[in-house]
Coordinates of C-alpha atoms and ligand atoms in Angstrom, one line a residue:
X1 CA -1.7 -100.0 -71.6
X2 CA 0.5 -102.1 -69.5
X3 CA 1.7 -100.8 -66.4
X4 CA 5.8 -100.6 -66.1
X5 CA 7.1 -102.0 -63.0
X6 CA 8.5 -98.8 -61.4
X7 CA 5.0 -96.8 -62.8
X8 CA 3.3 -95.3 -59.5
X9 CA 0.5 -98.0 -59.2
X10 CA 2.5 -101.0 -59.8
X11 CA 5.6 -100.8 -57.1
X12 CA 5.5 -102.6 -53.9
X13 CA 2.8 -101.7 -51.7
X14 CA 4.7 -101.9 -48.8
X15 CA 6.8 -98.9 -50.1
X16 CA 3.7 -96.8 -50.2
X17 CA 2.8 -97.9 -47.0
X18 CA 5.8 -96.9 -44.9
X19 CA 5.3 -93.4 -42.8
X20 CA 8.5 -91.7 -41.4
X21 CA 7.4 -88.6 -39.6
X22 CA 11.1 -87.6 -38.4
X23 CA 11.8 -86.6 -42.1
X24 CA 8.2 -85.7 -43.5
X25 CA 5.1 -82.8 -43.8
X26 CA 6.9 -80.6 -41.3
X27 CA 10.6 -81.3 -41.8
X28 CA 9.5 -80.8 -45.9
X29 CA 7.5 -77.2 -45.1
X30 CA 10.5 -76.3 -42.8
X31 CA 13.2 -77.0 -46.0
X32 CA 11.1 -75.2 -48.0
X33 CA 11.3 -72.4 -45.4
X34 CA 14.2 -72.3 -45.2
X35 CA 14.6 -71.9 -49.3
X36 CA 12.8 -68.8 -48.5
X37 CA 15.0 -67.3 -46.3
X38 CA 13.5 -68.1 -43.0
X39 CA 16.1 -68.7 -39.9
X40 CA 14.5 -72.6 -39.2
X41 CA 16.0 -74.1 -35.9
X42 CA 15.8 -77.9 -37.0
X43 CA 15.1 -79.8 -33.9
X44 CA 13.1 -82.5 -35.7
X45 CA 16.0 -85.0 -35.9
X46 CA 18.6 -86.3 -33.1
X47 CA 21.5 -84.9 -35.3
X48 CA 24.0 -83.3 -33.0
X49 CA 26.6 -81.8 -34.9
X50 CA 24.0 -80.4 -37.4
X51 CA 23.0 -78.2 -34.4
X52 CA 26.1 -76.8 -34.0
X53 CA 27.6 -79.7 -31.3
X54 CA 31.7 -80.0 -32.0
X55 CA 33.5 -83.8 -32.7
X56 CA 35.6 -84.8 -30.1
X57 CA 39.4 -84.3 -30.8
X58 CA 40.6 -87.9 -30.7
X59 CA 38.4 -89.7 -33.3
X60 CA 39.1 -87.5 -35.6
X61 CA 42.8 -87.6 -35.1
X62 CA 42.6 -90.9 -35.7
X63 CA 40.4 -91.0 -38.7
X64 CA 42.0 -88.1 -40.6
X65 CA 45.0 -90.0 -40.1
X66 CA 43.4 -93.0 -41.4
X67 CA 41.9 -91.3 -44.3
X68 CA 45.9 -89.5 -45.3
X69 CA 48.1 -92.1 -44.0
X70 CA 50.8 -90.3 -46.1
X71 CA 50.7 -87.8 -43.0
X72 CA 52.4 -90.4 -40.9
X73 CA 55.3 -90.5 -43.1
X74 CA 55.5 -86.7 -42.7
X75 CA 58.8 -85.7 -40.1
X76 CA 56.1 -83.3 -38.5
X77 CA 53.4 -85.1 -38.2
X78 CA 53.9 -85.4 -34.5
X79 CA 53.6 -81.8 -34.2
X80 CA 49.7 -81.9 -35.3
X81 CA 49.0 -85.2 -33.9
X82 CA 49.2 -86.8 -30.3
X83 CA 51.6 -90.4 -30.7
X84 CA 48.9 -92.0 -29.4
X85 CA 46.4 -90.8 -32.0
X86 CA 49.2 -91.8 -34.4
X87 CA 49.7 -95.4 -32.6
X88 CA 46.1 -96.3 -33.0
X89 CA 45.5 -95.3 -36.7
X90 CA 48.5 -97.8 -36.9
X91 CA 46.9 -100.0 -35.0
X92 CA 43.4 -99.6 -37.1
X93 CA 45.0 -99.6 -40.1
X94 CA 47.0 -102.9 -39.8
X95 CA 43.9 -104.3 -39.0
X96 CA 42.4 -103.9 -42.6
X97 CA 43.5 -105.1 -45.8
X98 CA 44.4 -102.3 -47.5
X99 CA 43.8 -99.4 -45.4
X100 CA 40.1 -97.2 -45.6
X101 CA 39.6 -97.7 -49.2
X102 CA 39.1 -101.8 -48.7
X103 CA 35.9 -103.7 -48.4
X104 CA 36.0 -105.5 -44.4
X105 CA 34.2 -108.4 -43.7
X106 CA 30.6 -108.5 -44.1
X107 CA 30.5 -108.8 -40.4
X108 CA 32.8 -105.8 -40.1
X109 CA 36.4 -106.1 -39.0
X110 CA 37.4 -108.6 -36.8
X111 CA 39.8 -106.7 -34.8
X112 CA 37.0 -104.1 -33.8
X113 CA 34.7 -106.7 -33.4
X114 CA 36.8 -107.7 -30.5
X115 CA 36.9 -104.1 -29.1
X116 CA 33.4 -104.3 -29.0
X117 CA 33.0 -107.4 -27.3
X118 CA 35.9 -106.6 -24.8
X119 CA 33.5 -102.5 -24.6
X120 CA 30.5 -105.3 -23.5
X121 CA 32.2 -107.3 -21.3
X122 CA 33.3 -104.0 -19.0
X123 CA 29.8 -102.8 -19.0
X124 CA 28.4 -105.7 -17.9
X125 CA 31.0 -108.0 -16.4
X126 CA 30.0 -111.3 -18.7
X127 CA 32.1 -112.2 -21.8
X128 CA 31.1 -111.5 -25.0
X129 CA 31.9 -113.4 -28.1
X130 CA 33.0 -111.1 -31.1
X131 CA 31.4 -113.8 -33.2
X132 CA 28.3 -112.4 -32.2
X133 CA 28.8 -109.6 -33.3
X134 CA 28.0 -107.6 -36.3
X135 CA 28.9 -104.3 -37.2
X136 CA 26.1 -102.1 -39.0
X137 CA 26.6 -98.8 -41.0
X138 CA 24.8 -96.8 -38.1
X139 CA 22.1 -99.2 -35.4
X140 CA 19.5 -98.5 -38.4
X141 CA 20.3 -101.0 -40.4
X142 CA 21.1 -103.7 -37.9
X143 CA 17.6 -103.1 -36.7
X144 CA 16.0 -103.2 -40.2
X145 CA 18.0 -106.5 -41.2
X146 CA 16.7 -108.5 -38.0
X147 CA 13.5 -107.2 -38.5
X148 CA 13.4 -108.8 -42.2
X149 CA 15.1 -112.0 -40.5
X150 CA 12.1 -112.4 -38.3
X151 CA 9.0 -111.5 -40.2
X152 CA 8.1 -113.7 -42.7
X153 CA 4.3 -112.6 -43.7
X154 CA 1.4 -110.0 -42.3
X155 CA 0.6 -112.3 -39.6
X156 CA 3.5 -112.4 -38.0
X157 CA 3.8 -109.2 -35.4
X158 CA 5.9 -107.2 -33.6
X159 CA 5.0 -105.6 -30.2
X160 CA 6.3 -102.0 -30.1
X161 CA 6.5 -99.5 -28.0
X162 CA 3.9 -96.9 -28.6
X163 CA 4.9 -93.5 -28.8
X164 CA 8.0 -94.9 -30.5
X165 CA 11.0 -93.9 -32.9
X166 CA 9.3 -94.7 -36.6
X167 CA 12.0 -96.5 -37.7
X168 CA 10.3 -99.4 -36.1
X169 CA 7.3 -98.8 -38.1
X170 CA 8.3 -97.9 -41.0
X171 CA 10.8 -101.3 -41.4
X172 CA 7.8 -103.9 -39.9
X173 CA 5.5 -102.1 -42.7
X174 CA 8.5 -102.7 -45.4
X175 CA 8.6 -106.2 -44.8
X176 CA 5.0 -106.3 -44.7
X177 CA 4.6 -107.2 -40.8
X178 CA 2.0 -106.5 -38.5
X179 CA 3.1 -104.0 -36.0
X180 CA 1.5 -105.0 -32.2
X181 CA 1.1 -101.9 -30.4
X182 CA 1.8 -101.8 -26.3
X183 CA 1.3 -98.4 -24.7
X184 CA 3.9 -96.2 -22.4
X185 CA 2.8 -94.8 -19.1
X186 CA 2.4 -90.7 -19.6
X187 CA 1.2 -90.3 -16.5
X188 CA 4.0 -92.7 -15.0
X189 CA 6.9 -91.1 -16.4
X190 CA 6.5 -92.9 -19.5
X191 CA 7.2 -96.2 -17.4
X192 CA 6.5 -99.8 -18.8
X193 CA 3.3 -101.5 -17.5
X194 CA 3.9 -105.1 -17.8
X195 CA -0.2 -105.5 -17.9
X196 CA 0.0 -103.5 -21.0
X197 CA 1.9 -106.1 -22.4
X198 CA 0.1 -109.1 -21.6
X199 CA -3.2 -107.1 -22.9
X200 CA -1.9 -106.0 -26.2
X201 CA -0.3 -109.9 -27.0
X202 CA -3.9 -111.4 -26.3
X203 CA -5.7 -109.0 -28.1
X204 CA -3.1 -109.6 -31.0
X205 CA -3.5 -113.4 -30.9
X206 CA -7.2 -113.1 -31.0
X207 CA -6.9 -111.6 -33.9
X208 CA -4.8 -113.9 -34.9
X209 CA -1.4 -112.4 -35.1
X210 CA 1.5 -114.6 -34.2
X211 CA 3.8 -112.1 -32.3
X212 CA 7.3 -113.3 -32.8
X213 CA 9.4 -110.5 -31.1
X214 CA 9.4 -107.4 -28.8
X215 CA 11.1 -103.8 -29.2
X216 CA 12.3 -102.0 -26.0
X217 CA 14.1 -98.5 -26.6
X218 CA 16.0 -97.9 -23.6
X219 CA 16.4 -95.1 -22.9
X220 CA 13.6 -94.3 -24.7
X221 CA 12.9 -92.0 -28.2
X222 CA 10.5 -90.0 -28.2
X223 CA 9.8 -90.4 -24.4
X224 CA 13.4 -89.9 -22.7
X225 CA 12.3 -92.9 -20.3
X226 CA 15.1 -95.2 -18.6
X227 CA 14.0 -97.9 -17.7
X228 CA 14.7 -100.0 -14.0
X229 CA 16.4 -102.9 -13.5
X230 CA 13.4 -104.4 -11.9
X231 CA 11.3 -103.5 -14.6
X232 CA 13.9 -104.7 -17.3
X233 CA 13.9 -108.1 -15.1
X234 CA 9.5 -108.2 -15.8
X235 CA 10.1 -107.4 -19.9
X236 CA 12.9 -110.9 -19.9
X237 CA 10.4 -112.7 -18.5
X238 CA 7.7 -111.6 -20.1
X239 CA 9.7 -112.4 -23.3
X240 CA 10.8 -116.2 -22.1
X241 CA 7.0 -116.8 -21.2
X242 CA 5.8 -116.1 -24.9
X243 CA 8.8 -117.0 -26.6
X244 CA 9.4 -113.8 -28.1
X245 CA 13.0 -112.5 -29.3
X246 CA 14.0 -109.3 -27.5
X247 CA 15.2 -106.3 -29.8
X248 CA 16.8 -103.9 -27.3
X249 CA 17.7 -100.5 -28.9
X250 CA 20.4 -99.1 -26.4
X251 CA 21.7 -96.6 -28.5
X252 CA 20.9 -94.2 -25.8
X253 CA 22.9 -95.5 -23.2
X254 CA 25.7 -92.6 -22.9
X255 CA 22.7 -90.1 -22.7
X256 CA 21.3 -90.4 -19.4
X257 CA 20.3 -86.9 -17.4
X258 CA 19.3 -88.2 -13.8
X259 CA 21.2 -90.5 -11.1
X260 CA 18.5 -92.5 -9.5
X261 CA 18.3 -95.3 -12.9
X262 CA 21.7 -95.6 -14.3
X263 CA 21.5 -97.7 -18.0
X264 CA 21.6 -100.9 -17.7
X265 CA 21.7 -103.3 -20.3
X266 CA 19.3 -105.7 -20.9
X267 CA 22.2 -108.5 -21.7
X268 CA 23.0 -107.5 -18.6
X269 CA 19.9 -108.2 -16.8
X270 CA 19.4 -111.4 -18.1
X271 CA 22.8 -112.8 -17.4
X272 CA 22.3 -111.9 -13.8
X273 CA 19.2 -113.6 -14.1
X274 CA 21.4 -117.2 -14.4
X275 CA 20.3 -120.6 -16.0
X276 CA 17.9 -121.3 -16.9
X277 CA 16.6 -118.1 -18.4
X278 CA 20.3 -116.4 -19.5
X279 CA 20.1 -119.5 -21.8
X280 CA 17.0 -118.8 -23.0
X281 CA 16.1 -115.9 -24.1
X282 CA 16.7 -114.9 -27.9
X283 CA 18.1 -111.5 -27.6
X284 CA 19.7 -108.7 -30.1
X285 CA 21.1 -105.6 -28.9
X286 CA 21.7 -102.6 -30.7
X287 CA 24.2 -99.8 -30.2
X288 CA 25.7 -97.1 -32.7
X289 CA 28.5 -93.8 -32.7
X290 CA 25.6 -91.5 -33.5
X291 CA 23.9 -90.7 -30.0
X292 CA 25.9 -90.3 -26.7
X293 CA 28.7 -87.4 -26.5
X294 CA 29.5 -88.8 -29.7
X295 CA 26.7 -88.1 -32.1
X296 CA 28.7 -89.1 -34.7
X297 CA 25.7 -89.6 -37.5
X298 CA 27.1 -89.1 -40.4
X299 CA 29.6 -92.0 -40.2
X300 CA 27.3 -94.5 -39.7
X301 CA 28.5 -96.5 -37.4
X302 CA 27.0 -99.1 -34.7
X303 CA 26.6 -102.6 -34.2
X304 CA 24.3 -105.5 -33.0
X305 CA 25.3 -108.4 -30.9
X306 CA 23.3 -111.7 -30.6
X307 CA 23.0 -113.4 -27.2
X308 CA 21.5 -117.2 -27.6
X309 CA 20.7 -117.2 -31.5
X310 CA 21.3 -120.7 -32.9
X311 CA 24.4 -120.6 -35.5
X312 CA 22.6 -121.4 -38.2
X313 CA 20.7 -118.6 -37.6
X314 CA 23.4 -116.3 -37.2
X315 CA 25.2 -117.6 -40.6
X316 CA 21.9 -116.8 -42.6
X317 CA 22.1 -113.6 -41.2
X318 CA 25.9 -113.2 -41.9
X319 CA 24.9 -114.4 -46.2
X320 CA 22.5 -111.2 -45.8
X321 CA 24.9 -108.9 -44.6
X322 CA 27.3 -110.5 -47.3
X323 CA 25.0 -109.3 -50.1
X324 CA 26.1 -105.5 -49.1
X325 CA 29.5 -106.3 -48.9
X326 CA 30.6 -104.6 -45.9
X327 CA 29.6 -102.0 -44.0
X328 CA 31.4 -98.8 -44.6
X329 CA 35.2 -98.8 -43.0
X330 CA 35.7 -95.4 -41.3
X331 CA 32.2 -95.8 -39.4
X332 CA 33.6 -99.4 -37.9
X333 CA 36.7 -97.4 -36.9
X334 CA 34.8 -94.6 -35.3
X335 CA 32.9 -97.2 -33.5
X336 CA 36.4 -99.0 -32.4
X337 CA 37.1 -95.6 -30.7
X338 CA 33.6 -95.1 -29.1
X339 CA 34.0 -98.8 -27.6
X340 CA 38.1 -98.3 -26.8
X341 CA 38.7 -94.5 -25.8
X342 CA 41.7 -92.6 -24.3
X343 CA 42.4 -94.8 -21.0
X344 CA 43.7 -92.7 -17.9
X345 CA 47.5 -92.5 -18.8
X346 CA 47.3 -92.0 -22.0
X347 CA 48.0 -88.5 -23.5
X348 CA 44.9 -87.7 -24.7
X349 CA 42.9 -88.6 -22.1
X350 CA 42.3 -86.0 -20.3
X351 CA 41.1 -83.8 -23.5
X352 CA 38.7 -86.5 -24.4
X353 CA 37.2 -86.7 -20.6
X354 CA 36.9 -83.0 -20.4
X355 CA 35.2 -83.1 -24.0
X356 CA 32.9 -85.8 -23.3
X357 CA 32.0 -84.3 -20.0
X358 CA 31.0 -81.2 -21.3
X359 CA 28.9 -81.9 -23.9
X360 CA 26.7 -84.4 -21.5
X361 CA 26.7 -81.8 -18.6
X362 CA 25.3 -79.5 -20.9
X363 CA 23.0 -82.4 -22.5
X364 CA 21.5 -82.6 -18.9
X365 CA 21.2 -78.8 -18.6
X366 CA 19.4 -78.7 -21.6
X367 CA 16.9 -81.8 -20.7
X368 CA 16.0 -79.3 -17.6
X369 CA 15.5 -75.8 -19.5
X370 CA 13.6 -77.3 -22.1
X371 CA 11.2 -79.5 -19.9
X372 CA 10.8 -76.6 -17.2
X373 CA 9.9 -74.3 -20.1
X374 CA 7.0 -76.7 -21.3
X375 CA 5.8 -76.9 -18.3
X376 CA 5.6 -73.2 -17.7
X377 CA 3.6 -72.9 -21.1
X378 CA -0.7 -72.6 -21.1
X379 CA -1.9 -76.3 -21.8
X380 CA 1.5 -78.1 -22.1
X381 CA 2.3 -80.8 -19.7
X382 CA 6.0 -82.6 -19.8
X383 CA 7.6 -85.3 -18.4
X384 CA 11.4 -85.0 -17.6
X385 CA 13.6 -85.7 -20.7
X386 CA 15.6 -88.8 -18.3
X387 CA 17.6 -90.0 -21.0
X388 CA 17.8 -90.0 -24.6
X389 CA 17.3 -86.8 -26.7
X390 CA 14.4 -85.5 -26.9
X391 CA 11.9 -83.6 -24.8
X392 CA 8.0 -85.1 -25.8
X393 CA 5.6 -82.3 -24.2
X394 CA 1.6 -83.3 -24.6
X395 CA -0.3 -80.4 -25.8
X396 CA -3.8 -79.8 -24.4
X397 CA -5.5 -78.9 -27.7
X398 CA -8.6 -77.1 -27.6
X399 CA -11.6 -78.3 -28.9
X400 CA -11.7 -75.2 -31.3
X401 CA -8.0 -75.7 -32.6
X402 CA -9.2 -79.3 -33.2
X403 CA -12.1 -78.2 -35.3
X404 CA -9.9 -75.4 -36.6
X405 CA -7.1 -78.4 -37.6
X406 CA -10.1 -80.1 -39.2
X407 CA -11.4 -77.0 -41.6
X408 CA -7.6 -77.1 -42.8
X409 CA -7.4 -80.9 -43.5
X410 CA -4.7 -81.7 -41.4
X411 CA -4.0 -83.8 -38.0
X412 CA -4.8 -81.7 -35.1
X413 CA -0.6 -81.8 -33.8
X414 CA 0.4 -81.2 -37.0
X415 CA -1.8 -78.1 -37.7
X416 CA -0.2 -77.1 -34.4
X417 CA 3.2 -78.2 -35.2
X418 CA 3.4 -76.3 -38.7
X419 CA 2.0 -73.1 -37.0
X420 CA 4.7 -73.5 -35.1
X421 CA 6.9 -73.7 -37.5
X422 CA 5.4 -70.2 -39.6
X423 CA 5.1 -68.3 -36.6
X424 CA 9.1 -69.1 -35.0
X425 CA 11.1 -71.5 -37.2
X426 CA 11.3 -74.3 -34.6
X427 CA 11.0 -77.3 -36.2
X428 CA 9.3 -80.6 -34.5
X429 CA 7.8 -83.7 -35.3
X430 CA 4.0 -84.3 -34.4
X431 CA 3.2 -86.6 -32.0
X432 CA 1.1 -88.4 -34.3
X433 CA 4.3 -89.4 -36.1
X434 CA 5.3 -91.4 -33.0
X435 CA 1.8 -93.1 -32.3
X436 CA -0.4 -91.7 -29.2
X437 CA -3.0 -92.5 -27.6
X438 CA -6.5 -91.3 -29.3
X439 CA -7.3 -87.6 -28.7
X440 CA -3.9 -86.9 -27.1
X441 CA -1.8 -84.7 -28.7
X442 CA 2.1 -84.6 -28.5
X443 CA 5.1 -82.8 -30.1
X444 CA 8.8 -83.6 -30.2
X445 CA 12.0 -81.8 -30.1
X446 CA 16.0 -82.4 -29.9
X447 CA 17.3 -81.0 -26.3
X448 CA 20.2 -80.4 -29.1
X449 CA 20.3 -76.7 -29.6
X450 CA 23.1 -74.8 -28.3
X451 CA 22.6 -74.3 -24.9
X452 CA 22.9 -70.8 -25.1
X453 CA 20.3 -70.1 -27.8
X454 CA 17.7 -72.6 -25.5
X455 CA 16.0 -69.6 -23.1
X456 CA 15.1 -67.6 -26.1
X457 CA 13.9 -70.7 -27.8
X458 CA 11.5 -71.7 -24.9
X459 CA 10.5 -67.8 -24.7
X460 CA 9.4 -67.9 -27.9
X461 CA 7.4 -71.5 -28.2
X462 CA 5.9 -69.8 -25.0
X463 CA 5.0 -66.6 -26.9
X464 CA 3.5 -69.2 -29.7
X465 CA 2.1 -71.2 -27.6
X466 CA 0.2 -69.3 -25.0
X467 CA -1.1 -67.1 -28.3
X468 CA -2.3 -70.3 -29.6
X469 CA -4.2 -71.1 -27.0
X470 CA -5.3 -67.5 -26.4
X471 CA -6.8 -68.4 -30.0
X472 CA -8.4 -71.4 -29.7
X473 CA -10.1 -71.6 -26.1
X474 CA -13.5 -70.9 -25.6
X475 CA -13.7 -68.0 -22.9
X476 CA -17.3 -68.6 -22.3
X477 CA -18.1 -68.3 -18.7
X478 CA -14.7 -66.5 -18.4
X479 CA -14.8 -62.2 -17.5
X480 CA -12.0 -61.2 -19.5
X481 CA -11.0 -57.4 -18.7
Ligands
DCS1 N1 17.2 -96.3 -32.7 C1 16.7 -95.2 -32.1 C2 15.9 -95.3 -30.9 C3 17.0 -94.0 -32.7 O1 16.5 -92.9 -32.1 C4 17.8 -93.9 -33.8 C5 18.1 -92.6 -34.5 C6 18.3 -95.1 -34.3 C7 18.0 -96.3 -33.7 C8 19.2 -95.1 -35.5 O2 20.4 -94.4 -35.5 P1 21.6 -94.7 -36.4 O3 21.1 -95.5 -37.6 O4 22.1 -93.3 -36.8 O5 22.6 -95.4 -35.6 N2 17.2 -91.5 -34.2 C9 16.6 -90.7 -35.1 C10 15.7 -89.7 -34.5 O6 14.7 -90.0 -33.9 N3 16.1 -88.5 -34.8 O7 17.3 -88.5 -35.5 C11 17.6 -89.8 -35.9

């Protein structure tokens, strides 16, 4: 019998292949939980609101009145909503054609283009051309469309960051890439050894992988890294020498929990650099409305900008984008106001500072709780959570928990991770899901709980933990009272 095209066995490999650990064994076992009654604390994905985090006041004065712009025509609608939230849903709404319900430009609309581009500019005090750049229904898919731009067949490779955020994975195995691993420094804070690089490229070239690009998450997902200017300056050149395309994925940027390494972007970086090289290097450089004080996810906004990619280029990639239409409206707005806040002066400025403020105060609270609580745990060593949102503790697995894992035909984290799970509805993500190195085991988890259910969370992963480990050591040679 012939096989259908949609039958299990015949569909695309490269769907099979893909592995997305932030939605899969554990984040399945904890839904089903959670069907069952059990209280489950879902710190698998970087989801803000979903853990309880509030939406700043502005944006959404400004969408709702985007979404109902009847309300404007209401006598009293300046009794719900500030005149400047009311001015710039005005202002957002004359710049599409025909209000929330309209397809934009593939590229997005042109008027927030320009907000982003003037956002850029600030930041890192070089212009930015809005022609450059393309707005995305959250970073996600900006990534995954250059991604499919630059790999063209199983020997063409990316270099990666390993552990990294799966997306990166998952999209080089879609399109059927080779993914070209290059290892973070645990020991090092997670820092970036150029060597590293230089030894993972050869050893993909003798094998005859032509690597064509390189990802840098900054800050970084899983490992809360942020990395320095200096070291930023290394990865450009690095790139120039081996004519590789840079992919930086900033979308971090708001969320950084220490003062000594301030983001930086890597546009940035290489336009202080100067000619030759800020002519150079092929860069992309993503940034969304669903990290940051923001965390916005469920809108789906973000964008990429292009820094020297030749206009052909860019108009092939504009035909893609045209085959979706347009990404979706109210995420482009959202990401106009992310870009283009309340300035001082204005009425709601003051609200939105305080708002921000507090969430990423307590952001950085939270990075210290939950990394001081790994570390006070049996067998659990962390690194400080620097930026980003997640904490990425290494679990010292005992030999007998290995074998144990083993026995129960699972991966030695995630044998740990779903006990985890049974025994106090914290959900994580393995380490494995992120790439580590062989025989080290690692979980992750949001910072994103509300910060005043995080001590009883880290009292009772200790609780789990240290009876874990009771479990699984071997107490030979140890008088135990
Ligand atoms: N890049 C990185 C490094 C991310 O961590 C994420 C999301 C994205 C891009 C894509 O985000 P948007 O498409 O929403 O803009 N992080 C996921 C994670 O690790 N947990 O939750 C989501």
């Amino acid at each position: 019998m012939s096989l259908k095209a949609l039958d299990y066995d015949s569909i695309n490999e490269n769907v099979k292949k893909v592995a997305y650990a932030v939605r899969g064994e554990l984040y399945l076992r904890a839904s089903e939980l959670q069907k069952e009654g059990k209280k489950i604390i879902f710190t698998n994905v970087g989801n803000p609101h979903a853990l309880g985090q509030k939406p700043l006041t502005f944006p959404r004065q400004v969408i709702a009145l985007c979404q109902a712009p009847f309300l404007m025509d209401d006598p009293n609608v300046g009794l719900i909503f500030p005149v400047d939230a009311i001015a710039r849903a005005k202002h957002y709404l004359s710049l599409t054609s025909g209000g929330l319900g309209a397809y934009s430009d593939s590229r997005g609309l042109p008027g927030i283009r320009k907000e982003v581009a003037d956002f850029i500019q600030k930041r890192d005090g070089y212009p930015s051309d809005p022609e450059l750049i393309y707005l995305t229904d959250g970073a996600s898919k900006g990534v995954m469309q250059m991604l499919n731009t630059i790999i063209r067949n199983d020997k063409d490779g990316i270099l990666v960051p390993v552990p990294q955020y799966p997306l990166y994975s998952a999209a080089i195995s879609l399109f059927g890439g080779s993914l070209v691993p290059y290892y973070l420094e645990e020991s090092a804070n997670w820092s970036l050894d150029i060597k590293n690089l230089y030894q993972s490229i050869t050893e993909a070239r003798r094998r005859g992988v032509t690597v064509r690009a390189m990802v840098i998450i900054n800050p970084g997902n899983p490992t809360g890294q942020c990395l320095s200017e200096s070291n930023l300056r290394e990865i450009l050149e690095f790139c120039i020498n081996e004519h590789l395309v840079l992919l930086a994925d900033e979308v971090y940027q708001q969320n950084i929990y220490q003062d000594e390494r301030p983001f930086i972007s890597a546009r940035k970086v290489l336009f202080d650099m100067g000619p030759p090289w800020s002519k150079e290097l092929q860069l992309v450089s993503f940034h969304t409305v669903s990290k940051g004080y923001w965390g916005e996810c469920g809108q789906r906004g973000g964008y990429f900008e292009m820094t020297n990619i030749p206009p052909k280029t860019v108009d092939e990639i504009y035909k893609v984008a045209s085959i979706s239409l347009s990404p979706n409206v109210p995420g482009q707005i959202f990401l106009g106001l992310m870009v283009n806040p309340p300035k001082p002066g204005d009425i709601s400025y003051l609200k939105y500072e305080q708002e921000s403020k507090a969430v990423l105060e307590s952001l950085r609270r939270r990075a210290h709780i939950m990394t001081d609580g790994f570390n006070s745990c049996r067998n659990v060593v962390c690194n400080f959570t620097e930026g980003a949102m997640y904490s990425f503790p290494q679990i010292r697995l005992p030999p007998r928990a290995i074998e144990a894992a083993k026995k129960a035909g699972k991966v030695p984290d995630v044998f740990y991770c779903l006990k985890l799970l049974e025994a106090t509805g914290i959900s994580t993500v393995p380490g494995s899901g992120f790439g580590q190195k062989e025989g080290v085991f690692h979980l992750r988890t949001t910072i994103l709980p509300a910060e005043e259910d995080m001590p009883q969370i880290m009292v009772s992963f200790k609780k789990f933990n240290d009876e874990f480990m009771e479990q699984y050591e071997d107490y030979r040679g140890y008088s135990r009272m």
